[in-house]
């Protein structure tokens, strides 16, 4: 196995060096693909500097902030071109702890896609505010009800994919970007019948740097769920019930 992890970054200079060091402590053979969108705080330059010392770090530079989804895709395509497997994704802000990477890689022996999950026994969140927890729970319930997703944590960005899973999905056809990309990827995996596993993680709120989640991103995610539901050819249950009431 030649595992790779794709890490999208936008203004993560406070986190990147420590994150890479910790990742290699737990998983020395891991190739770390940093996809930076010309971060104003110099995260891209920092990734280049680290890469000169560390051959297991591969920076990808994009000209401007183009969103989480296309950043994941850019990193995945590079890892595929290098015959790496499994291909993981995670955030740069330590919300996804490097100590779980070995668990995700191990579970890929049994499953085709593995989610680092807050919502299975043993999983949870730490230092997250109540509104943040409610938003995550709400988005998950909405996605599960509307799309019939089986996974418990549908919005998690901490995942491992077998190569065949990514090959089976036309990555360029995934139109949603930002956070809704994560829901759409999971939808495409479940639709194709790939086995989805979840390993428990404790998700910690970011300690350094600033959040990039905007109200617009949240609305886009809701919009994506509705679009996927309509594309699947079934009407939302709520819509049917509403119509039945005189
Ligand atoms: N390359 C790239 N990375 C991004 C972009 N937006 C967010 N990211 C990165 O994606 C990861 C998740 O973003 P966060 O801001 O942590 O979003 P979040 O985890 O949902 O929210 P908080 O933890 O509350 O900040 C982080 O590593 C970000 O740096 C983007 O447009 N381009
Ligand atoms: Mg975060």
PDB file of C-alpha atoms and ligand atoms in Angstrom:
ATOM      1  CA  UNK A   1       0.000   0.000   0.000  1.00  0.00           C
ATOM      2  CA  UNK A   2       1.135   3.531  -0.780  1.00  0.00           C
ATOM      3  CA  UNK A   3      -1.289   5.703   1.172  1.00  0.00           C
ATOM      4  CA  UNK A   4      -1.728   9.391   0.383  1.00  0.00           C
ATOM      5  CA  UNK A   5      -3.698  12.059   2.210  1.00  0.00           C
ATOM      6  CA  UNK A   6      -5.091  15.113   0.442  1.00  0.00           C
ATOM      7  CA  UNK A   7      -5.208  18.242   2.613  1.00  0.00           C
ATOM      8  CA  UNK A   8      -6.828  21.386   1.202  1.00  0.00           C
ATOM      9  CA  UNK A   9      -5.406  24.516   2.796  1.00  0.00           C
ATOM     10  CA  UNK A  10      -6.431  28.126   2.911  1.00  0.00           C
ATOM     11  CA  UNK A  11      -4.588  30.214   5.506  1.00  0.00           C
ATOM     12  CA  UNK A  12      -3.351  27.296   7.587  1.00  0.00           C
ATOM     13  CA  UNK A  13       0.234  28.464   8.197  1.00  0.00           C
ATOM     14  CA  UNK A  14      -0.282  28.127  11.967  1.00  0.00           C
ATOM     15  CA  UNK A  15      -1.136  24.446  11.580  1.00  0.00           C
ATOM     16  CA  UNK A  16       0.664  23.001   8.561  1.00  0.00           C
ATOM     17  CA  UNK A  17       4.182  22.213   9.825  1.00  0.00           C
ATOM     18  CA  UNK A  18       2.968  20.644  13.062  1.00  0.00           C
ATOM     19  CA  UNK A  19       0.296  18.681  11.217  1.00  0.00           C
ATOM     20  CA  UNK A  20       2.771  17.192   8.725  1.00  0.00           C
ATOM     21  CA  UNK A  21       5.171  16.233  11.529  1.00  0.00           C
ATOM     22  CA  UNK A  22       2.395  14.556  13.504  1.00  0.00           C
ATOM     23  CA  UNK A  23       1.048  12.718  10.450  1.00  0.00           C
ATOM     24  CA  UNK A  24       4.464  11.203   9.799  1.00  0.00           C
ATOM     25  CA  UNK A  25       4.846  10.235  13.452  1.00  0.00           C
ATOM     26  CA  UNK A  26       1.759   8.024  13.178  1.00  0.00           C
ATOM     27  CA  UNK A  27       2.128   7.009   9.526  1.00  0.00           C
ATOM     28  CA  UNK A  28       5.717   7.401   8.242  1.00  0.00           C
ATOM     29  CA  UNK A  29       4.937   6.041   4.770  1.00  0.00           C
ATOM     30  CA  UNK A  30       2.121   8.554   4.137  1.00  0.00           C
ATOM     31  CA  UNK A  31       2.425  10.914   1.163  1.00  0.00           C
ATOM     32  CA  UNK A  32       0.922  14.271   2.074  1.00  0.00           C
ATOM     33  CA  UNK A  33      -0.656  16.225  -0.791  1.00  0.00           C
ATOM     34  CA  UNK A  34      -1.215  19.852   0.233  1.00  0.00           C
ATOM     35  CA  UNK A  35      -3.598  21.675  -2.110  1.00  0.00           C
ATOM     36  CA  UNK A  36      -3.189  25.359  -1.402  1.00  0.00           C
ATOM     37  CA  UNK A  37      -5.255  28.106  -2.991  1.00  0.00           C
ATOM     38  CA  UNK A  38      -2.693  30.902  -2.921  1.00  0.00           C
ATOM     39  CA  UNK A  39      -3.306  31.518   0.790  1.00  0.00           C
ATOM     40  CA  UNK A  40      -2.546  35.155   1.679  1.00  0.00           C
ATOM     41  CA  UNK A  41      -0.786  33.971   4.864  1.00  0.00           C
ATOM     42  CA  UNK A  42       1.897  32.107   2.885  1.00  0.00           C
ATOM     43  CA  UNK A  43       0.748  28.523   3.559  1.00  0.00           C
ATOM     44  CA  UNK A  44       1.737  27.609  -0.014  1.00  0.00           C
ATOM     45  CA  UNK A  45       5.320  28.860   0.419  1.00  0.00           C
ATOM     46  CA  UNK A  46       5.541  27.018   3.718  1.00  0.00           C
ATOM     47  CA  UNK A  47       4.408  23.798   2.006  1.00  0.00           C
ATOM     48  CA  UNK A  48       7.139  24.297  -0.635  1.00  0.00           C
ATOM     49  CA  UNK A  49       9.771  24.835   2.060  1.00  0.00           C
ATOM     50  CA  UNK A  50       8.727  21.696   3.915  1.00  0.00           C
ATOM     51  CA  UNK A  51       8.704  19.731   0.647  1.00  0.00           C
ATOM     52  CA  UNK A  52      12.361  20.585  -0.046  1.00  0.00           C
ATOM     53  CA  UNK A  53      13.257  18.759   3.199  1.00  0.00           C
ATOM     54  CA  UNK A  54      10.593  16.073   3.027  1.00  0.00           C
ATOM     55  CA  UNK A  55      10.066  14.029  -0.148  1.00  0.00           C
ATOM     56  CA  UNK A  56       6.767  12.685   1.225  1.00  0.00           C
ATOM     57  CA  UNK A  57       5.170  16.117   0.921  1.00  0.00           C
ATOM     58  CA  UNK A  58       3.747  17.181  -2.442  1.00  0.00           C
ATOM     59  CA  UNK A  59       2.343  20.720  -2.697  1.00  0.00           C
ATOM     60  CA  UNK A  60      -0.181  21.624  -5.402  1.00  0.00           C
ATOM     61  CA  UNK A  61      -0.742  25.335  -5.990  1.00  0.00           C
ATOM     62  CA  UNK A  62      -3.889  26.847  -7.382  1.00  0.00           C
ATOM     63  CA  UNK A  63      -4.170  30.529  -8.305  1.00  0.00           C
ATOM     64  CA  UNK A  64      -7.007  31.523  -5.975  1.00  0.00           C
ATOM     65  CA  UNK A  65      -9.578  30.225  -3.486  1.00  0.00           C
ATOM     66  CA  UNK A  66     -11.486  27.728  -5.603  1.00  0.00           C
ATOM     67  CA  UNK A  67     -13.246  25.700  -2.921  1.00  0.00           C
ATOM     68  CA  UNK A  68     -12.826  22.532  -0.902  1.00  0.00           C
ATOM     69  CA  UNK A  69     -14.374  20.132  -3.422  1.00  0.00           C
ATOM     70  CA  UNK A  70     -12.172  20.945  -6.395  1.00  0.00           C
ATOM     71  CA  UNK A  71      -9.157  21.006  -4.033  1.00  0.00           C
ATOM     72  CA  UNK A  72      -9.957  17.417  -3.007  1.00  0.00           C
ATOM     73  CA  UNK A  73     -10.359  16.420  -6.660  1.00  0.00           C
ATOM     74  CA  UNK A  74      -7.044  18.027  -7.693  1.00  0.00           C
ATOM     75  CA  UNK A  75      -5.217  16.154  -4.932  1.00  0.00           C
ATOM     76  CA  UNK A  76      -7.004  12.867  -5.640  1.00  0.00           C
ATOM     77  CA  UNK A  77      -6.136  13.049  -9.344  1.00  0.00           C
ATOM     78  CA  UNK A  78      -2.464  13.559  -8.564  1.00  0.00           C
ATOM     79  CA  UNK A  79      -2.456  10.649  -6.080  1.00  0.00           C
ATOM     80  CA  UNK A  80      -4.212   8.431  -8.653  1.00  0.00           C
ATOM     81  CA  UNK A  81      -1.618   9.406 -11.286  1.00  0.00           C
ATOM     82  CA  UNK A  82       1.084   8.217  -8.853  1.00  0.00           C
ATOM     83  CA  UNK A  83      -0.703   4.887  -8.255  1.00  0.00           C
ATOM     84  CA  UNK A  84      -1.273   5.655  -4.606  1.00  0.00           C
ATOM     85  CA  UNK A  85      -3.834   3.795  -2.505  1.00  0.00           C
ATOM     86  CA  UNK A  86      -5.766   4.300  -0.332  1.00  0.00           C
ATOM     87  CA  UNK A  87      -6.420   7.982  -0.882  1.00  0.00           C
ATOM     88  CA  UNK A  88      -7.456   9.871   2.240  1.00  0.00           C
ATOM     89  CA  UNK A  89      -8.766  13.377   2.803  1.00  0.00           C
ATOM     90  CA  UNK A  90      -8.626  15.515   5.928  1.00  0.00           C
ATOM     91  CA  UNK A  91      -8.724  19.137   7.137  1.00  0.00           C
ATOM     92  CA  UNK A  92      -5.573  21.026   8.074  1.00  0.00           C
ATOM     93  CA  UNK A  93      -6.819  22.484  11.345  1.00  0.00           C
ATOM     94  CA  UNK A  94      -6.320  19.453  13.635  1.00  0.00           C
ATOM     95  CA  UNK A  95     -10.067  18.828  13.801  1.00  0.00           C
ATOM     96  CA  UNK A  96      -9.134  15.499  12.229  1.00  0.00           C
ATOM     97  CA  UNK A  97      -6.388  14.068  14.393  1.00  0.00           C
ATOM     98  CA  UNK A  98      -3.469  12.290  12.663  1.00  0.00           C
ATOM     99  CA  UNK A  99      -3.730   9.557  15.305  1.00  0.00           C
ATOM    100  CA  UNK A 100      -6.763   8.127  13.483  1.00  0.00           C
ATOM    101  CA  UNK A 101      -5.058   7.717  10.097  1.00  0.00           C
ATOM    102  CA  UNK A 102      -3.852   4.154  10.892  1.00  0.00           C
ATOM    103  CA  UNK A 103      -7.453   3.203  11.859  1.00  0.00           C
ATOM    104  CA  UNK A 104      -8.796   4.508   8.548  1.00  0.00           C
ATOM    105  CA  UNK A 105      -6.116   2.710   6.540  1.00  0.00           C
ATOM    106  CA  UNK A 106      -6.707  -0.541   8.443  1.00  0.00           C
ATOM    107  CA  UNK A 107     -10.466  -0.394   7.829  1.00  0.00           C
ATOM    108  CA  UNK A 108      -9.889   0.006   4.084  1.00  0.00           C
ATOM    109  CA  UNK A 109      -9.000  -3.697   4.140  1.00  0.00           C
ATOM    110  CA  UNK A 110     -12.692  -4.393   4.869  1.00  0.00           C
ATOM    111  CA  UNK A 111     -14.484  -1.441   3.282  1.00  0.00           C
ATOM    112  CA  UNK A 112     -14.247   0.501   0.025  1.00  0.00           C
ATOM    113  CA  UNK A 113     -14.733   3.892   1.644  1.00  0.00           C
ATOM    114  CA  UNK A 114     -14.078   4.630   5.299  1.00  0.00           C
ATOM    115  CA  UNK A 115     -15.352   7.668   7.185  1.00  0.00           C
ATOM    116  CA  UNK A 116     -13.738   9.070  10.319  1.00  0.00           C
ATOM    117  CA  UNK A 117     -17.080   9.412  12.052  1.00  0.00           C
ATOM    118  CA  UNK A 118     -18.403  11.481  14.940  1.00  0.00           C
ATOM    119  CA  UNK A 119     -21.689   9.633  15.018  1.00  0.00           C
ATOM    120  CA  UNK A 120     -20.816   5.999  15.760  1.00  0.00           C
ATOM    121  CA  UNK A 121     -20.185   4.544  19.242  1.00  0.00           C
ATOM    122  CA  UNK A 122     -16.852   5.852  20.515  1.00  0.00           C
ATOM    123  CA  UNK A 123     -17.000   8.929  18.273  1.00  0.00           C
ATOM    124  CA  UNK A 124     -17.869  12.474  19.287  1.00  0.00           C
ATOM    125  CA  UNK A 125     -16.852  16.116  19.366  1.00  0.00           C
ATOM    126  CA  UNK A 126     -14.684  18.181  21.677  1.00  0.00           C
ATOM    127  CA  UNK A 127     -14.802  21.931  22.291  1.00  0.00           C
ATOM    128  CA  UNK A 128     -17.496  22.418  19.652  1.00  0.00           C
ATOM    129  CA  UNK A 129     -20.106  25.095  20.334  1.00  0.00           C
ATOM    130  CA  UNK A 130     -23.765  24.140  20.562  1.00  0.00           C
ATOM    131  CA  UNK A 131     -24.742  25.933  17.314  1.00  0.00           C
ATOM    132  CA  UNK A 132     -21.912  24.154  15.520  1.00  0.00           C
ATOM    133  CA  UNK A 133     -23.046  20.755  16.855  1.00  0.00           C
ATOM    134  CA  UNK A 134     -26.660  21.499  15.944  1.00  0.00           C
ATOM    135  CA  UNK A 135     -25.676  22.556  12.428  1.00  0.00           C
ATOM    136  CA  UNK A 136     -23.722  19.359  11.875  1.00  0.00           C
ATOM    137  CA  UNK A 137     -26.484  17.125  13.254  1.00  0.00           C
ATOM    138  CA  UNK A 138     -29.122  18.971  11.229  1.00  0.00           C
ATOM    139  CA  UNK A 139     -27.158  18.752   7.978  1.00  0.00           C
ATOM    140  CA  UNK A 140     -26.594  15.032   8.555  1.00  0.00           C
ATOM    141  CA  UNK A 141     -30.213  14.250   9.299  1.00  0.00           C
ATOM    142  CA  UNK A 142     -31.337  16.260   6.284  1.00  0.00           C
ATOM    143  CA  UNK A 143     -28.887  14.497   3.942  1.00  0.00           C
ATOM    144  CA  UNK A 144     -29.786  11.047   5.303  1.00  0.00           C
ATOM    145  CA  UNK A 145     -33.542  11.572   5.036  1.00  0.00           C
ATOM    146  CA  UNK A 146     -33.503  13.208   1.635  1.00  0.00           C
ATOM    147  CA  UNK A 147     -30.948  10.958  -0.055  1.00  0.00           C
ATOM    148  CA  UNK A 148     -31.426   7.743   1.910  1.00  0.00           C
ATOM    149  CA  UNK A 149     -27.752   7.717   2.862  1.00  0.00           C
ATOM    150  CA  UNK A 150     -26.821   4.907   5.232  1.00  0.00           C
ATOM    151  CA  UNK A 151     -23.684   6.442   6.728  1.00  0.00           C
ATOM    152  CA  UNK A 152     -24.072   8.167  10.090  1.00  0.00           C
ATOM    153  CA  UNK A 153     -21.602  10.983   9.421  1.00  0.00           C
ATOM    154  CA  UNK A 154     -22.316  12.192   5.900  1.00  0.00           C
ATOM    155  CA  UNK A 155     -20.618  15.578   6.136  1.00  0.00           C
ATOM    156  CA  UNK A 156     -17.249  14.442   7.477  1.00  0.00           C
ATOM    157  CA  UNK A 157     -14.223  15.367   5.405  1.00  0.00           C
ATOM    158  CA  UNK A 158     -12.052  12.747   7.112  1.00  0.00           C
ATOM    159  CA  UNK A 159     -12.199   9.774   4.741  1.00  0.00           C
ATOM    160  CA  UNK A 160     -10.264   7.037   3.013  1.00  0.00           C
ATOM    161  CA  UNK A 161     -11.172   5.785  -0.464  1.00  0.00           C
ATOM    162  CA  UNK A 162      -9.990   2.730  -2.309  1.00  0.00           C
ATOM    163  CA  UNK A 163      -8.612   3.589  -5.705  1.00  0.00           C
ATOM    164  CA  UNK A 164     -11.394   1.632  -7.482  1.00  0.00           C
ATOM    165  CA  UNK A 165     -14.022   3.831  -5.809  1.00  0.00           C
ATOM    166  CA  UNK A 166     -12.502   7.005  -7.202  1.00  0.00           C
ATOM    167  CA  UNK A 167     -12.031   5.374 -10.612  1.00  0.00           C
ATOM    168  CA  UNK A 168     -15.744   4.482 -10.654  1.00  0.00           C
ATOM    169  CA  UNK A 169     -16.840   8.090 -10.180  1.00  0.00           C
ATOM    170  CA  UNK A 170     -16.471  10.746 -12.871  1.00  0.00           C
ATOM    171  CA  UNK A 171     -14.816  13.289 -10.593  1.00  0.00           C
ATOM    172  CA  UNK A 172     -15.125  16.052 -13.184  1.00  0.00           C
ATOM    173  CA  UNK A 173     -18.895  15.520 -13.279  1.00  0.00           C
ATOM    174  CA  UNK A 174     -19.273  16.363  -9.589  1.00  0.00           C
ATOM    175  CA  UNK A 175     -20.671  19.841  -9.773  1.00  0.00           C
ATOM    176  CA  UNK A 176     -20.900  20.719  -6.108  1.00  0.00           C
ATOM    177  CA  UNK A 177     -17.960  22.398  -4.518  1.00  0.00           C
ATOM    178  CA  UNK A 178     -17.321  23.534  -0.971  1.00  0.00           C
ATOM    179  CA  UNK A 179     -18.780  21.399   1.784  1.00  0.00           C
ATOM    180  CA  UNK A 180     -21.618  20.003  -0.312  1.00  0.00           C
ATOM    181  CA  UNK A 181     -18.959  18.130  -2.283  1.00  0.00           C
ATOM    182  CA  UNK A 182     -18.550  15.769   0.670  1.00  0.00           C
ATOM    183  CA  UNK A 183     -22.239  14.856   0.644  1.00  0.00           C
ATOM    184  CA  UNK A 184     -22.235  14.376  -3.124  1.00  0.00           C
ATOM    185  CA  UNK A 185     -19.153  12.123  -3.029  1.00  0.00           C
ATOM    186  CA  UNK A 186     -20.755   9.928  -0.383  1.00  0.00           C
ATOM    187  CA  UNK A 187     -23.984   9.820  -2.389  1.00  0.00           C
ATOM    188  CA  UNK A 188     -22.043   8.669  -5.483  1.00  0.00           C
ATOM    189  CA  UNK A 189     -20.275   5.969  -3.410  1.00  0.00           C
ATOM    190  CA  UNK A 190     -23.470   4.617  -1.849  1.00  0.00           C
ATOM    191  CA  UNK A 191     -25.328   4.740  -5.178  1.00  0.00           C
ATOM    192  CA  UNK A 192     -22.690   2.465  -6.698  1.00  0.00           C
ATOM    193  CA  UNK A 193     -23.008  -0.003  -3.835  1.00  0.00           C
ATOM    194  CA  UNK A 194     -19.504   0.467  -2.451  1.00  0.00           C
ATOM    195  CA  UNK A 195     -19.123  -0.768   1.109  1.00  0.00           C
ATOM    196  CA  UNK A 196     -18.977   2.205   3.472  1.00  0.00           C
ATOM    197  CA  UNK A 197     -17.357   1.777   6.885  1.00  0.00           C
ATOM    198  CA  UNK A 198     -17.132   4.223   9.764  1.00  0.00           C
ATOM    199  CA  UNK A 199     -14.413   4.351  12.394  1.00  0.00           C
ATOM    200  CA  UNK A 200     -15.010   6.484  15.493  1.00  0.00           C
ATOM    201  CA  UNK A 201     -13.133   9.759  15.860  1.00  0.00           C
ATOM    202  CA  UNK A 202     -13.294  12.597  18.337  1.00  0.00           C
ATOM    203  CA  UNK A 203     -13.632  15.717  16.226  1.00  0.00           C
ATOM    204  CA  UNK A 204     -12.009  18.739  17.877  1.00  0.00           C
ATOM    205  CA  UNK A 205     -12.921  22.287  17.018  1.00  0.00           C
ATOM    206  CA  UNK A 206     -10.079  24.153  15.344  1.00  0.00           C
ATOM    207  CA  UNK A 207      -7.592  25.646  17.794  1.00  0.00           C
ATOM    208  CA  UNK A 208      -5.697  27.986  15.452  1.00  0.00           C
ATOM    209  CA  UNK A 209      -6.569  29.931  12.331  1.00  0.00           C
ATOM    210  CA  UNK A 210      -9.995  30.980  11.156  1.00  0.00           C
ATOM    211  CA  UNK A 211     -13.049  29.140   9.876  1.00  0.00           C
ATOM    212  CA  UNK A 212     -14.021  29.327   6.210  1.00  0.00           C
ATOM    213  CA  UNK A 213     -17.598  28.130   6.636  1.00  0.00           C
ATOM    214  CA  UNK A 214     -19.968  30.830   5.450  1.00  0.00           C
ATOM    215  CA  UNK A 215     -23.749  31.059   5.432  1.00  0.00           C
ATOM    216  CA  UNK A 216     -23.529  30.791   1.661  1.00  0.00           C
ATOM    217  CA  UNK A 217     -21.710  27.433   1.964  1.00  0.00           C
ATOM    218  CA  UNK A 218     -24.450  26.083   4.228  1.00  0.00           C
ATOM    219  CA  UNK A 219     -27.196  27.149   1.839  1.00  0.00           C
ATOM    220  CA  UNK A 220     -25.256  25.601  -1.052  1.00  0.00           C
ATOM    221  CA  UNK A 221     -25.050  22.302   0.856  1.00  0.00           C
ATOM    222  CA  UNK A 222     -28.835  22.244   1.392  1.00  0.00           C
ATOM    223  CA  UNK A 223     -29.306  23.084  -2.267  1.00  0.00           C
ATOM    224  CA  UNK A 224     -27.039  20.189  -3.308  1.00  0.00           C
ATOM    225  CA  UNK A 225     -29.011  17.687  -1.226  1.00  0.00           C
ATOM    226  CA  UNK A 226     -32.277  18.832  -2.818  1.00  0.00           C
ATOM    227  CA  UNK A 227     -30.765  18.701  -6.324  1.00  0.00           C
ATOM    228  CA  UNK A 228     -29.400  15.168  -5.825  1.00  0.00           C
ATOM    229  CA  UNK A 229     -32.768  14.062  -4.497  1.00  0.00           C
ATOM    230  CA  UNK A 230     -34.595  15.490  -7.503  1.00  0.00           C
ATOM    231  CA  UNK A 231     -32.047  13.956  -9.896  1.00  0.00           C
ATOM    232  CA  UNK A 232     -32.592  10.572  -8.271  1.00  0.00           C
ATOM    233  CA  UNK A 233     -36.135  10.750  -9.691  1.00  0.00           C
ATOM    234  CA  UNK A 234     -38.016  10.518  -6.407  1.00  0.00           C
ATOM    235  CA  UNK A 235     -39.977  13.352  -4.903  1.00  0.00           C
ATOM    236  CA  UNK A 236     -39.053  14.368  -1.380  1.00  0.00           C
ATOM    237  CA  UNK A 237     -41.345  12.702   1.138  1.00  0.00           C
ATOM    238  CA  UNK A 238     -42.163  16.057   2.729  1.00  0.00           C
ATOM    239  CA  UNK A 239     -43.375  17.404  -0.610  1.00  0.00           C
ATOM    240  CA  UNK A 240     -45.682  14.418  -1.124  1.00  0.00           C
ATOM    241  CA  UNK A 241     -47.109  14.733   2.385  1.00  0.00           C
ATOM    242  CA  UNK A 242     -47.717  18.432   1.918  1.00  0.00           C
ATOM    243  CA  UNK A 243     -49.661  17.834  -1.226  1.00  0.00           C
ATOM    244  CA  UNK A 244     -51.878  15.255   0.478  1.00  0.00           C
ATOM    245  CA  UNK A 245     -53.037  17.822   3.040  1.00  0.00           C
ATOM    246  CA  UNK A 246     -56.012  19.780   1.641  1.00  0.00           C
TER     247      UNK A 246
HETATM  248  N1  LIG B   1      -7.525  24.740  -0.965  1.00  0.00           N
HETATM  249  C1  LIG B   1      -8.608  25.149  -0.281  1.00  0.00           C
HETATM  250  N2  LIG B   1      -8.781  24.748   0.999  1.00  0.00           N
HETATM  251  C2  LIG B   1      -9.882  25.193   1.654  1.00  0.00           C
HETATM  252  C3  LIG B   1     -10.850  26.038   1.071  1.00  0.00           C
HETATM  253  N3  LIG B   1     -11.826  26.268   1.987  1.00  0.00           N
HETATM  254  C4  LIG B   1     -11.476  25.603   3.107  1.00  0.00           C
HETATM  255  N4  LIG B   1     -10.288  24.956   2.907  1.00  0.00           N
HETATM  256  C5  LIG B   1      -9.579  24.076   3.838  1.00  0.00           C
HETATM  257  O1  LIG B   1     -10.467  23.006   4.086  1.00  0.00           O
HETATM  258  C6  LIG B   1     -10.368  22.559   5.436  1.00  0.00           C
HETATM  259  C7  LIG B   1     -11.715  22.738   6.137  1.00  0.00           C
HETATM  260  O2  LIG B   1     -11.990  24.110   6.288  1.00  0.00           O
HETATM  261  P1  LIG B   1     -12.395  24.801   7.680  1.00  0.00           P
HETATM  262  O3  LIG B   1     -12.316  26.276   7.582  1.00  0.00           O
HETATM  263  O4  LIG B   1     -11.624  24.177   8.781  1.00  0.00           O
HETATM  264  O5  LIG B   1     -13.855  24.423   7.730  1.00  0.00           O
HETATM  265  P2  LIG B   1     -14.563  23.628   8.821  1.00  0.00           P
HETATM  266  O6  LIG B   1     -13.664  22.602   9.382  1.00  0.00           O
HETATM  267  O7  LIG B   1     -15.830  23.177   8.237  1.00  0.00           O
HETATM  268  O8  LIG B   1     -14.878  24.790   9.859  1.00  0.00           O
HETATM  269  P3  LIG B   1     -14.067  25.270  11.159  1.00  0.00           P
HETATM  270  O9  LIG B   1     -13.336  24.111  11.678  1.00  0.00           O
HETATM  271  O10 LIG B   1     -15.109  25.839  12.005  1.00  0.00           O
HETATM  272  O11 LIG B   1     -13.104  26.309  10.738  1.00  0.00           O
HETATM  273  C8  LIG B   1      -9.252  23.383   6.048  1.00  0.00           C
HETATM  274  O12 LIG B   1      -8.047  22.668   5.915  1.00  0.00           O
HETATM  275  C9  LIG B   1      -9.236  24.648   5.190  1.00  0.00           C
HETATM  276  O13 LIG B   1      -7.981  25.293   5.173  1.00  0.00           O
HETATM  277  C10 LIG B   1     -10.636  26.426  -0.296  1.00  0.00           C
HETATM  278  O14 LIG B   1     -11.414  27.147  -0.903  1.00  0.00           O
HETATM  279  N5  LIG B   1      -9.516  25.961  -0.913  1.00  0.00           N
HETATM  280 MG1  LIG B   2     -12.222  22.900  10.429  1.00  0.00          MG
END
